[in-house]
Coordinates of C-alpha atoms in Angstrom, one line a residue:
Chain E
M236 CA 0.0 0.0 0.0
T237 CA 1.4 3.4 -0.9
L238 CA 1.8 6.4 1.4
S239 CA -1.0 8.3 -0.3
E240 CA -3.4 5.4 0.1
I241 CA -2.6 5.4 3.9
E242 CA -3.1 9.1 4.0
K243 CA -6.4 8.9 2.2
A244 CA -7.6 6.2 4.6
L245 CA -6.6 8.3 7.6
V246 CA -8.7 11.3 6.5
S247 CA -11.6 9.0 5.7
F248 CA -12.1 8.2 9.4
L249 CA -12.4 11.9 10.3
P250 CA -15.9 13.1 11.2
E251 CA -17.7 15.6 8.9
K252 CA -17.0 19.2 9.4
D253 CA -20.5 20.5 10.3
E254 CA -21.1 24.1 11.4
Y255 CA -20.6 23.1 15.1
I256 CA -17.4 21.1 15.2
K257 CA -15.6 22.3 12.1
T258 CA -12.8 23.9 14.2
V259 CA -11.8 20.8 16.0
V260 CA -12.1 18.6 13.0
S261 CA -10.0 21.0 11.0
A262 CA -7.3 21.0 13.7
M263 CA -7.4 17.2 13.7
E264 CA -7.0 17.1 9.9
Y265 CA -4.2 19.7 9.9
S266 CA -1.9 17.5 12.0
L267 CA -3.1 14.2 10.6
T268 CA -2.2 15.4 7.0
A269 CA 1.0 17.2 8.0
G270 CA 3.2 14.5 6.5
G271 CA 5.8 12.4 8.2
K272 CA 7.3 9.0 7.3
R273 CA 4.2 7.0 8.4
I274 CA 6.5 4.4 9.8
R275 CA 4.0 3.1 12.3
P276 CA 1.1 2.3 9.9
M277 CA 3.6 0.9 7.4
L278 CA 4.8 -1.5 10.2
T279 CA 1.2 -2.6 10.9
L280 CA 0.5 -3.3 7.2
Q281 CA 3.8 -5.1 6.7
F282 CA 3.4 -7.4 9.7
A283 CA -0.2 -8.2 8.7
K284 CA 1.1 -9.3 5.2
L285 CA 4.1 -11.2 6.8
C286 CA 1.7 -13.2 9.0
G287 CA -0.6 -14.1 6.1
G288 CA -3.2 -11.4 6.6
S289 CA -4.2 -8.6 4.3
E290 CA -3.4 -4.9 4.2
E291 CA -7.0 -4.1 3.7
C292 CA -8.0 -5.8 7.0
A293 CA -5.1 -4.2 8.9
L294 CA -5.7 -0.7 7.5
P295 CA -8.1 0.6 10.3
F296 CA -5.5 -0.6 12.9
A297 CA -2.7 1.1 11.0
C298 CA -4.7 4.3 10.9
A299 CA -5.4 4.1 14.6
V300 CA -1.7 3.9 15.5
E301 CA -1.0 6.9 13.4
M302 CA -3.8 8.9 15.1
I303 CA -2.3 8.1 18.4
H304 CA 1.2 9.2 17.2
T305 CA -0.3 12.4 15.8
Y306 CA -2.2 13.3 19.0
S307 CA 1.0 12.7 21.0
L308 CA 2.9 15.2 18.8
I309 CA 0.1 17.9 19.2
H310 CA 0.2 17.6 23.0
D311 CA 4.0 17.4 23.0
D312 CA 4.3 20.7 21.2
L313 CA 2.0 22.6 23.7
P314 CA 3.5 25.5 25.6
C315 CA 3.2 23.6 28.9
M316 CA 5.1 20.7 27.3
D317 CA 8.0 21.2 24.8
D318 CA 6.6 24.6 23.6
D319 CA 7.5 24.1 20.0
D320 CA 6.4 26.6 17.3
L321 CA 7.3 24.4 14.3
R322 CA 6.8 20.8 13.4
R323 CA 8.1 19.4 10.1
G324 CA 8.6 23.0 8.9
K325 CA 4.9 24.0 9.6
P326 CA 3.4 25.9 12.5
T327 CA 2.4 23.6 15.3
N328 CA -1.3 22.9 15.9
H329 CA -1.7 25.4 18.8
K330 CA 0.0 28.1 16.8
V331 CA -2.7 27.8 14.1
F332 CA -5.8 26.9 16.1
G333 CA -4.9 28.1 19.6
E334 CA -4.1 26.1 22.7
A335 CA -7.6 25.1 23.7
A336 CA -8.4 23.7 20.3
A337 CA -5.1 21.9 20.1
V338 CA -5.7 20.2 23.4
L339 CA -9.2 19.1 22.2
A340 CA -7.9 18.1 18.8
G341 CA -5.4 15.8 20.5
D342 CA -8.0 14.4 22.8
A343 CA -10.3 13.8 19.8
L344 CA -7.6 12.0 17.7
L345 CA -6.8 9.8 20.7
T346 CA -10.5 9.0 21.0
L347 CA -10.9 8.5 17.3
A348 CA -8.1 5.9 17.3
F349 CA -10.3 3.6 19.4
E350 CA -13.4 4.4 17.5
T351 CA -11.5 3.4 14.4
V352 CA -10.2 0.1 15.8
L353 CA -13.7 -0.8 17.0
S354 CA -15.5 0.6 14.0
E355 CA -18.1 -1.5 12.1
K356 CA -15.7 -1.5 9.2
A357 CA -12.8 -2.9 11.3
A358 CA -15.2 -5.4 12.9
A359 CA -16.5 -6.6 9.5
L360 CA -12.9 -7.1 8.3
N361 CA -11.4 -8.6 11.4
G362 CA -14.2 -9.8 13.7
F363 CA -14.8 -8.5 17.3
A364 CA -12.2 -10.6 19.0
K365 CA -9.3 -9.2 16.9
C366 CA -10.6 -5.6 17.2
A367 CA -10.9 -5.9 21.0
E368 CA -7.4 -7.4 21.2
A369 CA -5.9 -4.7 18.9
G370 CA -7.6 -2.0 20.9
R371 CA -6.3 -3.4 24.2
V372 CA -2.8 -3.6 22.9
L373 CA -3.0 -0.1 21.6
A374 CA -4.3 1.3 24.8
S375 CA -1.8 -0.5 26.9
C376 CA 1.2 0.6 24.7
A377 CA -0.1 4.2 24.5
G378 CA -1.1 4.7 28.1
A379 CA 0.6 5.5 31.4
E380 CA 2.6 2.3 31.3
G381 CA 3.7 2.9 27.7
M382 CA 4.0 6.1 25.7
I383 CA 2.6 8.5 28.3
G384 CA 4.9 7.0 30.9
G385 CA 7.8 7.8 28.7
Q386 CA 6.6 11.4 28.4
I387 CA 6.4 11.9 32.1
I388 CA 10.0 10.5 32.6
D389 CA 11.1 12.9 29.9
I390 CA 9.5 15.9 31.6
E391 CA 10.8 14.9 35.0
S392 CA 14.3 14.4 33.7
E393 CA 14.3 17.9 32.2
N394 CA 13.1 19.4 35.5
E395 CA 15.7 17.6 37.5
A396 CA 18.4 19.3 35.5
R397 CA 20.8 16.5 36.3
S398 CA 22.4 13.8 34.1
I399 CA 20.0 10.9 33.4
S400 CA 21.4 7.4 33.8
L401 CA 21.7 5.1 30.8
E402 CA 19.1 2.8 32.4
R403 CA 16.6 5.6 32.8
L404 CA 17.2 6.8 29.3
R405 CA 16.6 3.3 27.9
V406 CA 13.4 2.9 29.9
M407 CA 12.2 6.4 28.8
D408 CA 12.8 5.6 25.1
E409 CA 11.4 2.1 25.3
K410 CA 8.1 3.7 26.6
K411 CA 8.1 7.0 24.7
T412 CA 8.8 5.7 21.2
G413 CA 9.3 2.0 21.5
A414 CA 5.8 1.1 23.0
L415 CA 3.8 2.6 20.1
I416 CA 6.1 1.0 17.5
K417 CA 5.5 -2.3 19.3
A418 CA 1.7 -1.7 19.2
A419 CA 2.0 -1.0 15.4
C420 CA 3.8 -4.3 14.8
L421 CA 1.5 -6.3 17.1
M422 CA -1.7 -4.9 15.7
G423 CA -0.6 -6.1 12.2
C424 CA 0.0 -9.6 13.7
I425 CA -3.4 -9.5 15.4
S426 CA -5.2 -8.6 12.3
A427 CA -3.6 -11.6 10.5
G428 CA -4.4 -14.0 13.4
A429 CA -0.7 -14.6 14.1
D430 CA 0.5 -17.1 16.6
E431 CA 2.5 -16.3 19.8
T432 CA 5.9 -17.1 18.1
Q433 CA 5.1 -14.6 15.4
K434 CA 3.9 -12.0 17.9
N435 CA 7.0 -12.4 20.0
A436 CA 9.2 -12.0 16.9
A437 CA 7.3 -8.8 16.0
A438 CA 7.7 -7.4 19.5
R439 CA 11.4 -8.1 19.5
Y440 CA 11.8 -6.5 16.0
A441 CA 9.9 -3.5 17.4
E442 CA 12.0 -3.2 20.5
C443 CA 15.2 -3.3 18.5
I444 CA 14.3 -0.8 15.8
G445 CA 12.7 1.5 18.3
L446 CA 15.8 1.8 20.3
A447 CA 18.1 2.0 17.2
F448 CA 15.8 4.7 15.9
Q449 CA 16.4 6.8 19.1
I450 CA 20.1 6.2 19.1
V451 CA 20.4 7.3 15.4
D452 CA 18.3 10.4 16.3
D453 CA 20.8 11.3 19.0
M454 CA 23.7 10.7 16.6
L455 CA 22.2 12.9 13.9
D456 CA 21.8 15.8 16.4
V457 CA 25.6 15.8 16.6
T458 CA 26.7 14.7 13.1
S459 CA 24.1 16.2 10.7
D460 CA 23.6 19.7 9.6
E461 CA 20.4 21.8 9.9
A462 CA 19.6 21.8 6.1
T463 CA 19.7 18.0 5.9
L464 CA 18.0 17.3 9.2
G465 CA 15.3 19.9 8.7
K466 CA 15.6 21.1 12.3
P467 CA 18.3 22.8 14.4
I468 CA 21.2 20.5 15.3
G469 CA 23.2 20.5 18.6
S470 CA 20.0 21.2 20.6
D471 CA 20.5 18.2 22.9
S472 CA 24.0 19.4 24.0
A473 CA 22.8 23.0 24.2
N474 CA 20.1 21.9 26.5
N475 CA 22.5 19.8 28.6
K476 CA 20.3 16.8 27.7
S477 CA 21.7 13.4 28.3
T478 CA 21.7 11.3 25.2
Y479 CA 23.1 8.0 24.0
V480 CA 25.9 10.0 22.4
S481 CA 26.7 12.0 25.6
L482 CA 26.6 8.8 27.7
L483 CA 28.3 6.3 25.3
G484 CA 30.1 8.3 22.7
L485 CA 29.6 8.3 18.9
D486 CA 31.6 5.1 18.1
E487 CA 29.8 3.0 20.7
C488 CA 26.4 4.4 19.5
K489 CA 27.2 3.4 15.9
K490 CA 28.1 -0.1 17.0
L491 CA 25.0 -0.4 19.2
A492 CA 22.6 0.9 16.4
S493 CA 24.1 -1.7 14.1
R494 CA 23.8 -4.5 16.6
L495 CA 20.2 -3.7 17.3
T496 CA 19.4 -3.5 13.6
D497 CA 21.0 -6.9 13.1
E498 CA 19.0 -8.3 15.9
A499 CA 15.8 -6.8 14.5
I500 CA 16.5 -8.4 11.2
S501 CA 17.4 -11.8 12.7
S502 CA 14.2 -11.8 14.7
L503 CA 12.4 -12.0 11.4
S504 CA 13.8 -15.4 10.7
V505 CA 10.8 -17.1 12.2
F506 CA 8.9 -16.0 9.1
S507 CA 9.5 -18.3 6.2
N508 CA 9.7 -15.6 3.6
G509 CA 8.4 -12.1 2.7
A510 CA 10.4 -10.2 5.3
E511 CA 12.4 -8.3 2.7
D512 CA 10.5 -5.0 3.2
L513 CA 10.9 -5.1 7.0
T514 CA 14.6 -5.9 6.6
A515 CA 14.9 -2.9 4.3
L516 CA 13.0 -0.7 6.7
A517 CA 15.3 -1.6 9.6
L518 CA 18.4 -0.9 7.5
S519 CA 16.9 2.4 6.2
L520 CA 16.2 3.6 9.8
R521 CA 19.8 2.8 10.7
D522 CA 21.3 4.5 7.6
R523 CA 19.0 7.6 7.4
N524 CA 20.4 11.1 7.5
Q525 CA 17.2 12.8 8.7
Chain U
M7 CA -23.6 -1.4 44.3
T8 CA -22.5 1.3 46.7
L9 CA -20.5 4.5 45.9
S10 CA -17.5 3.1 47.7
E11 CA -17.6 -0.1 45.8
I12 CA -17.6 1.9 42.5
E13 CA -14.7 4.0 43.8
K14 CA -12.7 0.9 44.8
A15 CA -13.2 -0.6 41.4
L16 CA -12.1 2.7 39.7
V17 CA -8.8 2.6 41.6
S18 CA -8.3 -1.1 40.9
F19 CA -7.8 -0.3 37.2
L20 CA -5.0 2.2 37.7
P21 CA -1.5 1.0 36.9
E22 CA 1.0 0.4 39.6
K23 CA 3.0 3.4 40.7
D24 CA 6.5 2.2 39.9
E25 CA 9.5 4.6 40.2
Y26 CA 9.2 5.8 36.6
I27 CA 5.5 6.6 36.3
K28 CA 4.4 7.4 39.8
T29 CA 3.8 11.1 39.1
V30 CA 1.3 10.5 36.3
V31 CA -0.4 7.6 38.1
S32 CA -0.7 9.8 41.3
A33 CA -2.2 12.6 39.2
M34 CA -4.7 10.2 37.6
E35 CA -5.6 8.8 41.1
Y36 CA -5.9 12.3 42.6
S37 CA -8.7 13.3 40.2
L38 CA -10.3 9.9 40.0
T39 CA -10.8 9.8 43.8
A40 CA -11.8 13.4 44.2
G41 CA -15.4 12.5 44.8
G42 CA -18.4 13.6 42.8
K43 CA -21.8 12.1 42.5
R44 CA -20.7 9.2 40.2
I45 CA -24.0 9.6 38.3
R46 CA -22.5 8.1 35.1
P47 CA -21.3 4.8 36.5
M48 CA -24.5 4.6 38.5
L49 CA -26.5 4.9 35.3
T50 CA -24.5 2.1 33.6
L51 CA -25.1 -0.2 36.5
Q52 CA -28.8 0.6 36.8
F53 CA -29.5 0.1 33.1
A54 CA -27.5 -3.2 33.1
K55 CA -29.8 -4.4 36.0
L56 CA -32.9 -3.1 34.3
C57 CA -32.1 -5.0 31.1
G58 CA -31.6 -8.2 33.0
G59 CA -27.8 -8.0 33.2
S60 CA -25.6 -7.8 36.3
E61 CA -23.7 -5.0 38.0
E62 CA -20.6 -7.1 38.1
C63 CA -20.4 -7.5 34.3
A64 CA -21.2 -3.8 33.7
L65 CA -18.7 -2.6 36.3
P66 CA -15.7 -2.2 33.9
F67 CA -17.9 -0.2 31.5
A68 CA -19.2 2.0 34.4
C69 CA -15.6 2.7 35.5
A70 CA -14.6 3.6 31.9
V71 CA -17.3 6.2 31.6
E72 CA -16.2 7.8 34.9
M73 CA -12.6 7.8 33.7
I74 CA -13.6 9.7 30.6
H75 CA -15.6 12.2 32.7
T76 CA -12.6 12.7 35.0
Y77 CA -10.2 13.3 32.2
S78 CA -12.6 15.8 30.7
L79 CA -12.6 17.7 34.0
I80 CA -8.8 17.8 34.2
H81 CA -8.4 19.1 30.7
D82 CA -11.4 21.6 31.2
D83 CA -9.7 23.1 34.2
L84 CA -6.4 23.8 32.4
P85 CA -5.2 27.4 32.1
C86 CA -5.8 27.4 28.3
M87 CA -9.4 26.1 28.8
D88 CA -11.5 27.3 31.8
D89 CA -8.4 28.1 34.0
D90 CA -9.9 26.9 37.2
D91 CA -8.0 26.6 40.5
L92 CA -10.6 24.7 42.4
R93 CA -12.8 21.7 41.7
R94 CA -15.1 20.4 44.4
G95 CA -13.3 22.5 46.9
K96 CA -9.9 21.0 46.1
P97 CA -7.0 22.4 44.0
T98 CA -7.4 21.4 40.4
N99 CA -5.0 18.7 38.9
H100 CA -2.6 21.2 37.3
K101 CA -2.4 23.2 40.5
V102 CA -1.1 20.2 42.3
F103 CA 0.9 18.4 39.6
G104 CA 1.7 21.1 37.1
E105 CA 0.2 21.6 33.7
A106 CA 2.3 19.1 31.8
A107 CA 1.5 16.3 34.2
A108 CA -2.2 17.3 34.1
V109 CA -2.4 17.1 30.4
L110 CA -0.7 13.7 30.5
A111 CA -2.9 12.4 33.4
G112 CA -6.0 13.4 31.3
D113 CA -4.6 11.6 28.2
A114 CA -3.8 8.6 30.4
L115 CA -7.3 8.4 31.9
L116 CA -8.8 8.7 28.4
T117 CA -6.6 5.8 27.2
L118 CA -7.2 3.8 30.4
A119 CA -11.0 4.0 29.8
F120 CA -10.6 2.0 26.5
E121 CA -8.1 -0.4 28.1
T122 CA -10.7 -1.0 30.8
V123 CA -13.6 -1.6 28.4
L124 CA -11.4 -4.0 26.4
S125 CA -9.6 -5.6 29.4
E126 CA -9.4 -9.3 29.8
K127 CA -11.6 -8.9 32.8
A128 CA -14.3 -7.1 30.8
A129 CA -14.0 -9.6 28.0
A130 CA -14.3 -12.6 30.3
L131 CA -17.5 -11.1 31.8
N132 CA -19.1 -9.7 28.7
G133 CA -17.5 -11.4 25.6
F134 CA -15.6 -9.6 22.9
A135 CA -18.6 -8.4 20.9
K136 CA -20.1 -6.5 23.8
C137 CA -16.8 -5.0 24.8
A138 CA -16.2 -3.8 21.2
E139 CA -19.7 -2.4 20.9
A140 CA -19.4 -0.7 24.3
G141 CA -16.0 0.8 23.4
R142 CA -17.3 2.0 20.0
V143 CA -20.3 3.7 21.7
L144 CA -18.0 5.3 24.3
A145 CA -15.6 6.6 21.7
S146 CA -18.3 8.0 19.5
C147 CA -20.0 9.8 22.4
A148 CA -16.8 11.1 23.9
G149 CA -15.1 12.2 20.6
A150 CA -15.4 15.1 18.2
E151 CA -19.0 14.5 17.4
G152 CA -19.9 14.1 21.1
M153 CA -18.4 15.5 24.3
I154 CA -15.3 17.1 22.7
G155 CA -17.6 18.7 20.0
G156 CA -19.5 20.3 22.9
Q157 CA -16.3 21.7 24.4
I158 CA -15.3 23.4 21.2
I159 CA -18.7 25.0 20.8
D160 CA -18.4 26.2 24.4
I161 CA -15.0 27.7 23.8
E162 CA -16.0 29.4 20.5
S163 CA -19.1 30.8 22.1
E164 CA -17.0 32.4 24.8
N165 CA -14.6 33.9 22.3
E166 CA -17.4 35.3 20.1
A167 CA -18.6 37.3 23.1
R168 CA -22.1 37.4 21.7
S169 CA -25.3 36.0 22.8
I170 CA -25.7 32.3 21.9
S171 CA -28.9 31.1 20.3
L172 CA -31.2 28.6 22.2
E173 CA -30.5 26.1 19.4
R174 CA -26.8 26.4 19.7
L175 CA -27.0 26.2 23.5
R176 CA -29.1 23.0 23.2
V177 CA -26.7 21.4 20.7
M178 CA -23.7 22.3 22.9
D179 CA -25.2 20.8 26.0
E180 CA -26.5 17.7 24.2
K181 CA -22.8 17.1 23.1
K182 CA -20.9 18.4 26.1
T183 CA -22.9 16.6 28.9
G184 CA -25.6 14.7 27.2
A185 CA -23.4 12.5 25.0
L186 CA -21.5 10.9 27.8
I187 CA -24.6 10.4 29.9
K188 CA -26.0 8.6 26.9
A189 CA -22.9 6.5 26.6
A190 CA -23.2 5.5 30.3
C191 CA -26.8 4.4 29.8
L192 CA -26.2 2.5 26.6
M193 CA -23.1 0.7 27.9
G194 CA -25.2 -0.7 30.7
C195 CA -27.8 -1.9 28.1
I196 CA -25.0 -3.4 26.0
S197 CA -23.5 -5.3 28.9
A198 CA -26.9 -6.8 29.5
G199 CA -27.5 -7.7 25.9
A200 CA -30.5 -5.4 25.6
D201 CA -32.6 -5.2 22.4
E202 CA -33.1 -2.1 20.3
T203 CA -36.3 -1.0 22.0
Q204 CA -34.5 -1.0 25.3
K205 CA -31.5 0.9 24.0
N206 CA -33.7 3.5 22.4
A207 CA -35.6 4.0 25.7
A208 CA -32.3 4.3 27.5
A209 CA -31.0 6.9 24.9
R210 CA -34.2 8.9 25.3
Y211 CA -34.0 8.8 29.1
A212 CA -30.3 10.0 28.8
E213 CA -31.2 12.8 26.5
C214 CA -34.0 14.1 28.8
I215 CA -32.1 13.9 32.1
G216 CA -28.9 15.3 30.4
L217 CA -30.8 18.4 29.3
A218 CA -32.8 18.8 32.5
F219 CA -29.5 18.5 34.4
Q220 CA -28.0 21.5 32.5
I221 CA -31.2 23.6 32.9
V222 CA -31.2 22.9 36.7
D223 CA -27.5 23.9 36.8
D224 CA -28.3 27.2 35.1
M225 CA -31.2 27.8 37.5
L226 CA -29.0 27.1 40.6
D227 CA -26.5 29.6 39.4
V228 CA -29.2 32.2 39.9
T229 CA -31.3 30.9 42.8
S230 CA -28.8 29.2 45.1
D231 CA -26.3 30.6 47.4
E232 CA -22.5 29.9 47.5
A233 CA -22.6 27.9 50.7
T234 CA -25.2 25.4 49.4
L235 CA -23.8 25.2 45.9
G236 CA -20.2 24.8 46.9
K237 CA -19.1 27.3 44.2
P238 CA -19.6 31.0 43.5
I239 CA -23.1 31.8 42.2
G240 CA -24.0 34.4 39.6
S241 CA -20.9 33.6 37.5
D242 CA -22.9 33.0 34.3
S243 CA -24.5 36.4 34.4
A244 CA -21.2 38.0 35.5
N245 CA -19.5 36.4 32.5
N246 CA -22.4 37.5 30.2
K247 CA -22.9 33.9 29.4
S248 CA -26.1 32.9 27.7
T249 CA -28.0 30.3 29.7
Y250 CA -31.4 28.7 29.7
V251 CA -32.3 31.1 32.4
S252 CA -31.1 34.2 30.5
L253 CA -32.8 33.0 27.3
L254 CA -36.1 31.6 28.7
G255 CA -36.5 33.0 32.2
L256 CA -36.7 31.1 35.4
D257 CA -40.4 30.1 35.2
E258 CA -40.1 28.6 31.7
C259 CA -36.9 26.7 32.8
K260 CA -38.7 25.2 35.8
K261 CA -41.5 24.0 33.5
L262 CA -39.0 22.6 30.9
A263 CA -37.0 20.8 33.5
S264 CA -40.2 19.1 34.9
R265 CA -41.4 18.2 31.4
L266 CA -38.0 16.6 30.5
T267 CA -37.9 14.7 33.8
D268 CA -41.5 13.4 33.2
E269 CA -40.5 12.3 29.7
A270 CA -37.3 10.6 31.0
I271 CA -39.5 8.7 33.5
S272 CA -42.1 7.8 31.0
S273 CA -39.4 6.5 28.6
L274 CA -38.8 3.8 31.2
S275 CA -42.2 2.3 30.7
V276 CA -40.9 -0.2 28.1
F277 CA -39.2 -2.0 31.1
S278 CA -41.7 -4.2 32.8
N279 CA -40.4 -3.4 36.3
G280 CA -37.4 -2.4 38.3
A281 CA -37.2 1.2 37.1
E282 CA -37.7 2.7 40.5
D283 CA -34.1 3.7 41.0
L284 CA -33.8 5.4 37.7
T285 CA -37.1 7.2 38.3
A286 CA -35.8 8.4 41.7
L287 CA -32.6 9.4 40.1
A288 CA -34.3 11.6 37.4
L289 CA -36.4 13.2 40.2
S290 CA -33.4 13.8 42.4
L291 CA -31.5 15.5 39.6
R292 CA -34.6 17.8 39.0
D293 CA -35.0 18.6 42.7
R294 CA -31.3 18.9 43.8
N295 CA -30.0 22.1 45.4
Q296 CA -26.3 21.6 44.4

């Protein structure tokens, strides 16, 4: 499935913009269509195919994960959180729609994610049991024990203004970015009716690429330039933020990212064939320059 | 089921406060245990019983509705929304935990609501199909077309600083408070495996008591005193806010609240018996003084 097909599907789940709610729906749409690599929905679709399912059945689950990711960016950018004015070169949601509407648009996307997983369309394609399981996995990975837990660690680490330990950094990233990547992979497996061995392999793949992704992010903040990266570089060090690079050094980071990528790829060996795309994805995340 | 049993169940769904996430879980717990009439979970349990189901099976659904209600209060009180320092006589969530943690605690309660509806416990008691249907109804009533839609109308009405029409006020309240009350009633019916006639009656009951509730709220802001009401009176008029009282007058409001309460009660006639508690609840909401 192409990027534009995913984006068309995402928009198709938005409510109609009637005279009463057009502001909040426009704010939801603004961030949902603001681009991005769409890695998470891609993972859902790829794992569905790999486990013998179909992209069509997994599509509502894929869209739901991207809705959760999008809401988390809107709330992250708020003045009381990271206070960012720009996201992917465009004004952030609250800069365009105001803070109140941005809070509500985030809340509404979070809610819409579950409405989508449990929609009649999703149920007709997957059955109730798979929809309920997918929704439970999504909630558990996106909630206080998952993504939101990672956010609170991040906020508290900034407030403490002291060096974060490697262990705390790892737990933070595992929750903040890893958990939702895991949900994306698992929901693809669930749609396809995968067995436990396949789900465990998908979870391991997700853990490895999630952590490698974050390590590469930290490396790019040091080694890239603003034009290539599309955002200011050196911000971590300027903010005295502990990163994998500040804690381990560039060389060790490079080795670790490679090792994790290798492990992600080797976890795919339980699938007899068809894992080329997920192998390529893991490599491209390691070798990206933005 | 008693109030304290509901409150015990609510807390039982919270994640453990480990060293990493204790702040956000404490913030969730603070608002979840801050009291309140627990009308919504009561409605879920009552309709479950009325439709031949059990309170035990409906309890996870009842808790989920209250989690959604609680998150909406936390986000409503934020500086960028209503900017309230007190709620039920206690400091609001962001006053205690800070704005960032309050945003995240709200997000986490919203997410936990769906985790609860789709939990293994809920599925064991109700089956996947009912859990999926209950989650879908909850999402649809809490999202952009429901509760959040009501919030955006409210915010935009304040910004416009002009008198709101009766029609717009009605739509706002129907979404802002009515939709979640409807979800509460319907999820009780769903747990019990109610038929369409029963669900329609529950929806009508919810619409009527939801609107009556708001009309009585507006009346109390004029007729009560601060000591009885537990919050400042006359704030609507001081803020030039259009209310049912300002648009219709006190007498007409009183008649309308009675008429709606009568209609709520008569909608219960499709149930052969056992509707005494819901009749009493409708009357108590009409006759309350706080």
